[in-house]
């Protein structure tokens, strides 16, 4: 598995405060993609530690997609929240190419 760590510098509390809704993975949505699909612009998809064997497309949505690193600042969440695209041949593990804007924010994953 290729690993790419997303650490984006920003004011953590500032990003979280603009969220309309927080969609929780896996407690409310079993996959990251299911939460993204249910989200609307301005929402936050907050992902608990684990390995998620899937591909994710943001589908043009201006959302925050983050591990618990976003809310805690604890960098250990980066290595323990994994989007694993193993088995998805010729597919992007994370797709951000459908008109997302500058308010789209991704943080705290190993991919």
GROMACS .gro file of C-alpha atoms in nm:
model
  111
    1UNK     CA    1   0.000   0.000   0.000
    2UNK     CA    2   0.131   0.341  -0.087
    3UNK     CA    3   0.123   0.574   0.206
    4UNK     CA    4   0.069   0.943   0.178
    5UNK     CA    5   0.013   1.146   0.487
    6UNK     CA    6  -0.208   1.450   0.463
    7UNK     CA    7  -0.121   1.713   0.716
    8UNK     CA    8  -0.259   2.050   0.630
    9UNK     CA    9  -0.190   2.345   0.852
   10UNK     CA   10  -0.487   2.546   0.958
   11UNK     CA   11  -0.670   2.662   1.261
   12UNK     CA   12  -0.841   2.341   1.369
   13UNK     CA   13  -1.115   2.503   1.570
   14UNK     CA   14  -1.186   2.752   1.291
   15UNK     CA   15  -1.254   2.478   1.037
   16UNK     CA   16  -1.474   2.277   1.272
   17UNK     CA   17  -1.685   2.576   1.369
   18UNK     CA   18  -1.809   2.634   1.012
   19UNK     CA   19  -1.954   2.286   0.973
   20UNK     CA   20  -2.326   2.257   0.919
   21UNK     CA   21  -2.335   1.891   1.021
   22UNK     CA   22  -2.079   1.638   1.137
   23UNK     CA   23  -2.117   1.293   0.982
   24UNK     CA   24  -1.940   1.022   1.184
   25UNK     CA   25  -1.766   0.720   1.032
   26UNK     CA   26  -1.818   0.439   1.122
   27UNK     CA   27  -2.071   0.508   1.400
   28UNK     CA   28  -2.330   0.673   1.173
   29UNK     CA   29  -2.201   0.570   0.827
   30UNK     CA   30  -2.022   0.242   0.766
   31UNK     CA   31  -1.794   0.382   0.496
   32UNK     CA   32  -1.629   0.713   0.425
   33UNK     CA   33  -1.792   0.724   0.082
   34UNK     CA   34  -2.139   0.674   0.232
   35UNK     CA   35  -2.082   0.973   0.460
   36UNK     CA   36  -1.948   1.183   0.172
   37UNK     CA   37  -2.253   1.088  -0.036
   38UNK     CA   38  -2.485   1.198   0.246
   39UNK     CA   39  -2.298   1.524   0.306
   40UNK     CA   40  -2.370   1.870   0.169
   41UNK     CA   41  -2.141   2.166   0.121
   42UNK     CA   42  -2.017   2.289   0.458
   43UNK     CA   43  -2.044   1.953   0.635
   44UNK     CA   44  -1.763   1.768   0.811
   45UNK     CA   45  -1.705   1.396   0.763
   46UNK     CA   46  -1.517   1.287   1.075
   47UNK     CA   47  -1.352   0.945   1.054
   48UNK     CA   48  -1.255   0.735   1.356
   49UNK     CA   49  -0.934   0.528   1.355
   50UNK     CA   50  -0.934   0.214   1.145
   51UNK     CA   51  -0.849   0.084   0.801
   52UNK     CA   52  -1.109   0.165   0.537
   53UNK     CA   53  -1.069  -0.051   0.227
   54UNK     CA   54  -1.237   0.171  -0.028
   55UNK     CA   55  -1.191   0.452  -0.272
   56UNK     CA   56  -1.335   0.793  -0.198
   57UNK     CA   57  -1.460   1.063  -0.434
   58UNK     CA   58  -1.566   1.397  -0.294
   59UNK     CA   59  -1.810   1.436  -0.586
   60UNK     CA   60  -1.756   1.810  -0.616
   61UNK     CA   61  -1.858   1.880  -0.257
   62UNK     CA   62  -1.697   2.151  -0.049
   63UNK     CA   63  -1.664   1.957   0.275
   64UNK     CA   64  -1.412   1.882   0.546
   65UNK     CA   65  -1.292   1.521   0.542
   66UNK     CA   66  -1.078   1.444   0.844
   67UNK     CA   67  -0.966   1.197   1.105
   68UNK     CA   68  -0.990   1.273   1.475
   69UNK     CA   69  -0.665   1.463   1.428
   70UNK     CA   70  -0.887   1.757   1.330
   71UNK     CA   71  -1.061   1.776   1.666
   72UNK     CA   72  -0.779   1.664   1.896
   73UNK     CA   73  -0.454   1.773   1.733
   74UNK     CA   74  -0.318   1.427   1.824
   75UNK     CA   75  -0.092   1.325   1.535
   76UNK     CA   76  -0.123   0.954   1.622
   77UNK     CA   77  -0.463   0.962   1.451
   78UNK     CA   78  -0.290   1.022   1.117
   79UNK     CA   79  -0.120   0.681   1.120
   80UNK     CA   80  -0.420   0.501   1.264
   81UNK     CA   81  -0.681   0.630   1.017
   82UNK     CA   82  -0.606   0.465   0.684
   83UNK     CA   83  -0.780   0.478   0.348
   84UNK     CA   84  -0.652   0.160   0.181
   85UNK     CA   85  -0.718   0.134  -0.192
   86UNK     CA   86  -0.560  -0.209  -0.222
   87UNK     CA   87  -0.759  -0.417  -0.470
   88UNK     CA   88  -0.905  -0.122  -0.658
   89UNK     CA   89  -0.717  -0.150  -0.987
   90UNK     CA   90  -0.683   0.165  -1.198
   91UNK     CA   91  -0.881   0.375  -0.952
   92UNK     CA   92  -0.776   0.678  -0.753
   93UNK     CA   93  -0.786   0.610  -0.381
   94UNK     CA   94  -0.896   0.968  -0.318
   95UNK     CA   95  -1.054   1.171  -0.596
   96UNK     CA   96  -1.077   1.548  -0.574
   97UNK     CA   97  -1.145   1.646  -0.932
   98UNK     CA   98  -1.510   1.732  -0.975
   99UNK     CA   99  -1.528   2.103  -0.900
  100UNK     CA  100  -1.446   2.110  -0.530
  101UNK     CA  101  -1.344   2.458  -0.424
  102UNK     CA  102  -1.092   2.614  -0.188
  103UNK     CA  103  -1.309   2.540   0.116
  104UNK     CA  104  -1.262   2.165   0.064
  105UNK     CA  105  -1.028   2.042   0.334
  106UNK     CA  106  -0.871   1.699   0.393
  107UNK     CA  107  -0.664   1.622   0.699
  108UNK     CA  108  -0.524   1.345   0.914
  109UNK     CA  109  -0.511   1.030   0.701
  110UNK     CA  110  -0.263   0.774   0.578
  111UNK     CA  111  -0.352   0.683   0.221
   0.00000   0.00000   0.00000
